Structure formats: C-alpha cells, structure tokens
PDB file of C-alpha atoms in Angstrom:
ATOM      1  CA  MET A  62     -18.802 163.635   5.665  1.00  0.00           C
ATOM      2  CA  THR A  63     -20.459 166.129   3.401  1.00  0.00           C
ATOM      3  CA  GLU A  64     -22.174 163.892   0.830  1.00  0.00           C
ATOM      4  CA  HIS A  65     -25.617 164.273   2.449  1.00  0.00           C
ATOM      5  CA  VAL A  66     -25.628 167.994   1.708  1.00  0.00           C
ATOM      6  CA  TRP A  67     -25.897 167.187  -2.005  1.00  0.00           C
ATOM      7  CA  SER A  68     -29.287 165.462  -1.671  1.00  0.00           C
ATOM      8  CA  TYR A  69     -32.770 166.941  -1.309  1.00  0.00           C
ATOM      9  CA  GLN A  70     -34.493 166.425   2.025  1.00  0.00           C
ATOM     10  CA  PRO A  71     -37.351 163.910   1.694  1.00  0.00           C
ATOM     11  CA  THR A  72     -39.795 166.550   2.981  1.00  0.00           C
ATOM     12  CA  ALA A  73     -38.735 169.255   0.454  1.00  0.00           C
ATOM     13  CA  GLY A  74     -41.264 168.146  -2.137  1.00  0.00           C
ATOM     14  CA  HIS A  75     -38.690 167.784  -4.895  1.00  0.00           C
ATOM     15  CA  LEU A  76     -39.799 165.629  -7.813  1.00  0.00           C
ATOM     16  CA  ALA A  77     -36.982 164.263  -9.961  1.00  0.00           C
ATOM     17  CA  GLY A  78     -37.020 165.816 -13.405  1.00  0.00           C
ATOM     18  CA  THR A  79     -38.797 169.003 -12.303  1.00  0.00           C
ATOM     19  CA  ASP A  80     -37.216 172.056 -13.938  1.00  0.00           C
ATOM     20  CA  LEU A  81     -36.618 174.632 -11.192  1.00  0.00           C
ATOM     21  CA  THR A  82     -35.018 177.186 -13.532  1.00  0.00           C
ATOM     22  CA  GLY A  83     -36.594 180.596 -12.959  1.00  0.00           C
ATOM     23  CA  TYR A  84     -38.046 179.717  -9.542  1.00  0.00           C
ATOM     24  CA  LYS A  85     -37.639 182.438  -6.896  1.00  0.00           C
ATOM     25  CA  VAL A  86     -35.388 181.473  -3.980  1.00  0.00           C
ATOM     26  CA  GLU A  87     -36.325 182.591  -0.469  1.00  0.00           C
ATOM     27  CA  ALA A  88     -34.025 182.474   2.553  1.00  0.00           C
ATOM     28  CA  THR A  89     -35.498 182.443   6.058  1.00  0.00           C
ATOM     29  CA  ASP A  90     -35.379 186.265   6.064  1.00  0.00           C
ATOM     30  CA  GLY A  91     -36.117 187.270   2.486  1.00  0.00           C
ATOM     31  CA  SER A  92     -35.468 186.771  -1.202  1.00  0.00           C
ATOM     32  CA  ILE A  93     -32.002 185.853  -2.467  1.00  0.00           C
ATOM     33  CA  GLY A  94     -32.677 185.559  -6.199  1.00  0.00           C
ATOM     34  CA  LYS A  95     -33.771 183.097  -8.873  1.00  0.00           C
ATOM     35  CA  VAL A  96     -32.625 179.633  -9.877  1.00  0.00           C
ATOM     36  CA  ASP A  97     -30.368 179.952 -12.922  1.00  0.00           C
ATOM     37  CA  LYS A  98     -29.281 176.309 -13.089  1.00  0.00           C
ATOM     38  CA  HIS A  99     -29.946 173.196 -11.049  1.00  0.00           C
ATOM     39  CA  SER A 100     -29.019 169.562 -10.847  1.00  0.00           C
ATOM     40  CA  ASP A 101     -31.204 166.874  -9.342  1.00  0.00           C
ATOM     41  CA  GLU A 102     -28.635 164.139  -9.879  1.00  0.00           C
ATOM     42  CA  VAL A 103     -28.635 161.743  -6.932  1.00  0.00           C
ATOM     43  CA  GLY A 104     -25.800 162.658  -4.551  1.00  0.00           C
ATOM     44  CA  ASP A 105     -24.901 165.756  -6.586  1.00  0.00           C
ATOM     45  CA  ALA A 106     -28.013 167.932  -6.415  1.00  0.00           C
ATOM     46  CA  TYR A 107     -27.657 171.704  -6.159  1.00  0.00           C
ATOM     47  CA  LEU A 108     -29.062 175.075  -7.213  1.00  0.00           C
ATOM     48  CA  VAL A 109     -27.125 177.895  -8.859  1.00  0.00           C
ATOM     49  CA  VAL A 110     -28.887 181.080  -7.793  1.00  0.00           C
ATOM     50  CA  ASP A 111     -28.534 184.392  -9.618  1.00  0.00           C
ATOM     51  CA  THR A 112     -28.658 186.946  -6.806  1.00  0.00           C
ATOM     52  CA  GLY A 113     -29.213 189.917  -9.126  1.00  0.00           C
ATOM     53  CA  VAL A 114     -28.433 193.241  -7.468  1.00  0.00           C
ATOM     54  CA  TRP A 115     -28.663 191.800  -3.957  1.00  0.00           C
ATOM     55  CA  ILE A 116     -24.976 190.843  -3.873  1.00  0.00           C
ATOM     56  CA  PHE A 117     -23.804 192.689  -6.966  1.00  0.00           C
ATOM     57  CA  GLY A 118     -25.017 190.262  -9.584  1.00  0.00           C
ATOM     58  CA  LYS A 119     -23.119 187.282  -8.244  1.00  0.00           C
ATOM     59  CA  GLU A 120     -24.226 183.703  -8.347  1.00  0.00           C
ATOM     60  CA  VAL A 121     -24.244 181.365  -5.369  1.00  0.00           C
ATOM     61  CA  LEU A 122     -24.309 177.581  -5.296  1.00  0.00           C
ATOM     62  CA  LEU A 123     -26.639 176.010  -2.754  1.00  0.00           C
ATOM     63  CA  PRO A 124     -26.487 172.286  -1.984  1.00  0.00           C
ATOM     64  CA  ALA A 125     -29.881 170.580  -2.307  1.00  0.00           C
ATOM     65  CA  SER A 126     -30.015 169.857   1.440  1.00  0.00           C
ATOM     66  CA  THR A 127     -30.602 173.557   2.130  1.00  0.00           C
ATOM     67  CA  VAL A 128     -33.986 173.325   0.355  1.00  0.00           C
ATOM     68  CA  VAL A 129     -36.814 172.864   2.851  1.00  0.00           C
ATOM     69  CA  ARG A 130     -39.750 173.266   0.491  1.00  0.00           C
ATOM     70  CA  ILE A 131     -40.495 173.633  -3.187  1.00  0.00           C
ATOM     71  CA  ASP A 132     -43.734 175.405  -4.051  1.00  0.00           C
ATOM     72  CA  PRO A 133     -44.536 174.650  -7.711  1.00  0.00           C
ATOM     73  CA  GLU A 134     -47.712 176.751  -7.645  1.00  0.00           C
ATOM     74  CA  ASP A 135     -45.838 179.946  -6.698  1.00  0.00           C
ATOM     75  CA  ARG A 136     -42.618 178.796  -8.467  1.00  0.00           C
ATOM     76  CA  LYS A 137     -40.670 179.293  -5.251  1.00  0.00           C
ATOM     77  CA  VAL A 138     -37.868 177.409  -3.467  1.00  0.00           C
ATOM     78  CA  LEU A 139     -37.464 177.975   0.281  1.00  0.00           C
ATOM     79  CA  VAL A 140     -34.080 177.343   1.911  1.00  0.00           C
ATOM     80  CA  ASP A 141     -33.185 176.982   5.595  1.00  0.00           C
ATOM     81  CA  ARG A 142     -30.439 179.611   5.679  1.00  0.00           C
ATOM     82  CA  THR A 143     -30.485 183.381   6.200  1.00  0.00           C
ATOM     83  CA  ARG A 144     -29.457 185.861   3.537  1.00  0.00           C
ATOM     84  CA  GLU A 145     -26.263 186.563   5.498  1.00  0.00           C
ATOM     85  CA  GLN A 146     -25.360 182.863   5.656  1.00  0.00           C
ATOM     86  CA  VAL A 147     -25.785 182.571   1.892  1.00  0.00           C
ATOM     87  CA  LYS A 148     -23.821 185.767   1.295  1.00  0.00           C
ATOM     88  CA  ALA A 149     -20.954 184.553   3.533  1.00  0.00           C
ATOM     89  CA  ALA A 150     -20.642 181.183   1.731  1.00  0.00           C
ATOM     90  CA  PRO A 151     -17.452 180.442  -0.204  1.00  0.00           C
ATOM     91  CA  GLU A 152     -17.458 182.551  -3.369  1.00  0.00           C
ATOM     92  CA  PHE A 153     -18.802 180.785  -6.471  1.00  0.00           C
ATOM     93  CA  HIS A 154     -17.561 181.175 -10.042  1.00  0.00           C
ATOM     94  CA  ARG A 155     -19.496 178.958 -12.452  1.00  0.00           C
ATOM     95  CA  ASP A 156     -16.668 178.365 -14.944  1.00  0.00           C
ATOM     96  CA  LYS A 157     -14.179 177.568 -12.175  1.00  0.00           C
ATOM     97  CA  HIS A 158     -16.211 175.745  -9.504  1.00  0.00           C
ATOM     98  CA  LEU A 159     -18.947 173.599 -11.090  1.00  0.00           C
ATOM     99  CA  GLY A 160     -16.638 170.622 -11.667  1.00  0.00           C
ATOM    100  CA  ASP A 161     -14.198 171.345  -8.827  1.00  0.00           C
ATOM    101  CA  ALA A 162     -14.185 168.611  -6.155  1.00  0.00           C
ATOM    102  CA  GLY A 163     -12.210 170.828  -3.736  1.00  0.00           C
ATOM    103  CA  TYR A 164     -14.802 173.604  -3.958  1.00  0.00           C
ATOM    104  CA  ARG A 165     -17.580 171.058  -3.528  1.00  0.00           C
ATOM    105  CA  GLU A 166     -15.890 169.774  -0.356  1.00  0.00           C
ATOM    106  CA  GLU A 167     -15.421 173.327   0.975  1.00  0.00           C
ATOM    107  CA  LEU A 168     -19.059 174.194   0.303  1.00  0.00           C
ATOM    108  CA  GLY A 169     -20.239 170.877   1.728  1.00  0.00           C
ATOM    109  CA  THR A 170     -18.339 171.583   4.929  1.00  0.00           C
ATOM    110  CA  TYR A 171     -19.722 175.144   5.100  1.00  0.00           C
ATOM    111  CA  TYR A 172     -23.340 174.026   4.730  1.00  0.00           C
ATOM    112  CA  GLY A 173     -22.925 170.612   6.379  1.00  0.00           C
ATOM    113  CA  THR A 174     -22.957 169.638  10.016  1.00  0.00           C
ATOM    114  CA  GLY A 175     -19.274 170.512  10.509  1.00  0.00           C
ATOM    115  CA  GLY A 176     -19.544 174.045   9.161  1.00  0.00           C
ATOM    116  CA  PRO A 177     -20.172 177.331  10.933  1.00  0.00           C
ATOM    117  CA  PHE A 178     -23.855 177.166  10.022  1.00  0.00           C
ATOM    118  CA  GLY A 179     -24.102 173.372  10.088  1.00  0.00           C
ATOM    119  CA  GLY A 180     -27.057 171.369  11.153  1.00  0.00           C
ATOM    120  CA  ARG A 181     -30.690 172.266  10.948  1.00  0.00           C
ATOM    121  CA  PRO A 182     -32.090 175.272  12.777  1.00  0.00           C
ATOM    122  CA  ALA A 183     -34.026 174.300  15.892  1.00  0.00           C
TER     123      ALA A 183
END
C-alpha cells in the first residue's frame, strides 16, 4: 500500500491551509529547490519542487510523507531523502503526471516502504 505516502507526518508541523509556495526545500544533504505547487488535501498531499539549475530546471513531485519538518520562520521544508534519491525518482512532467493514477502509484512505491529508498532512515 502506498496511500500513507500522500499524507504529512504528524510531527512535520504542517498546518492545513498553509501556503508553502516559494518555501525552500532541503534534502538531508543540501538544497533541492523551491516549492512551486503543493496540495494539502487529505490522502493526496504533495509538493511540486522546481529544482532550478540543480537538475536542469526540472520539477520533481515529492509525496507529503517525505516532509519531516516545516519551518515557517525560515520558509523552509526539510525532507528525509538525499539529493540523489530525489534526482533518481521517476521523472515528473506536470501536464502529464499530476492527474495520473499510474504515476502516483509508481511514485508511491518508490518513496514508500516497498521502494528502493522505502522506510524511514534510522
């Protein structure tokens, strides 16, 4: 099951209705970009991150479960994955993937407990 990956962790500090657009996104080993779009819909929460020049201007979609902490004071979102793990995720194309259940399942498996980087780091 991959549904849990689409929900914020209770300890992340996410407040429903908070606009995260423009927040910096930090992986465990450095910056990966800024939030371009987000959803905090229950069971379908995610961030679309504009990576800028880091991976050639591409966007990545991160399920809400990857968020470990939101810092509203510094306008920063911290995720529990490395830059390489984010870069190696299934490629994201906004116009093609946002409403695609198959892509959602693939991404959920990648970031979920059954994926190559599944589970929480120890």
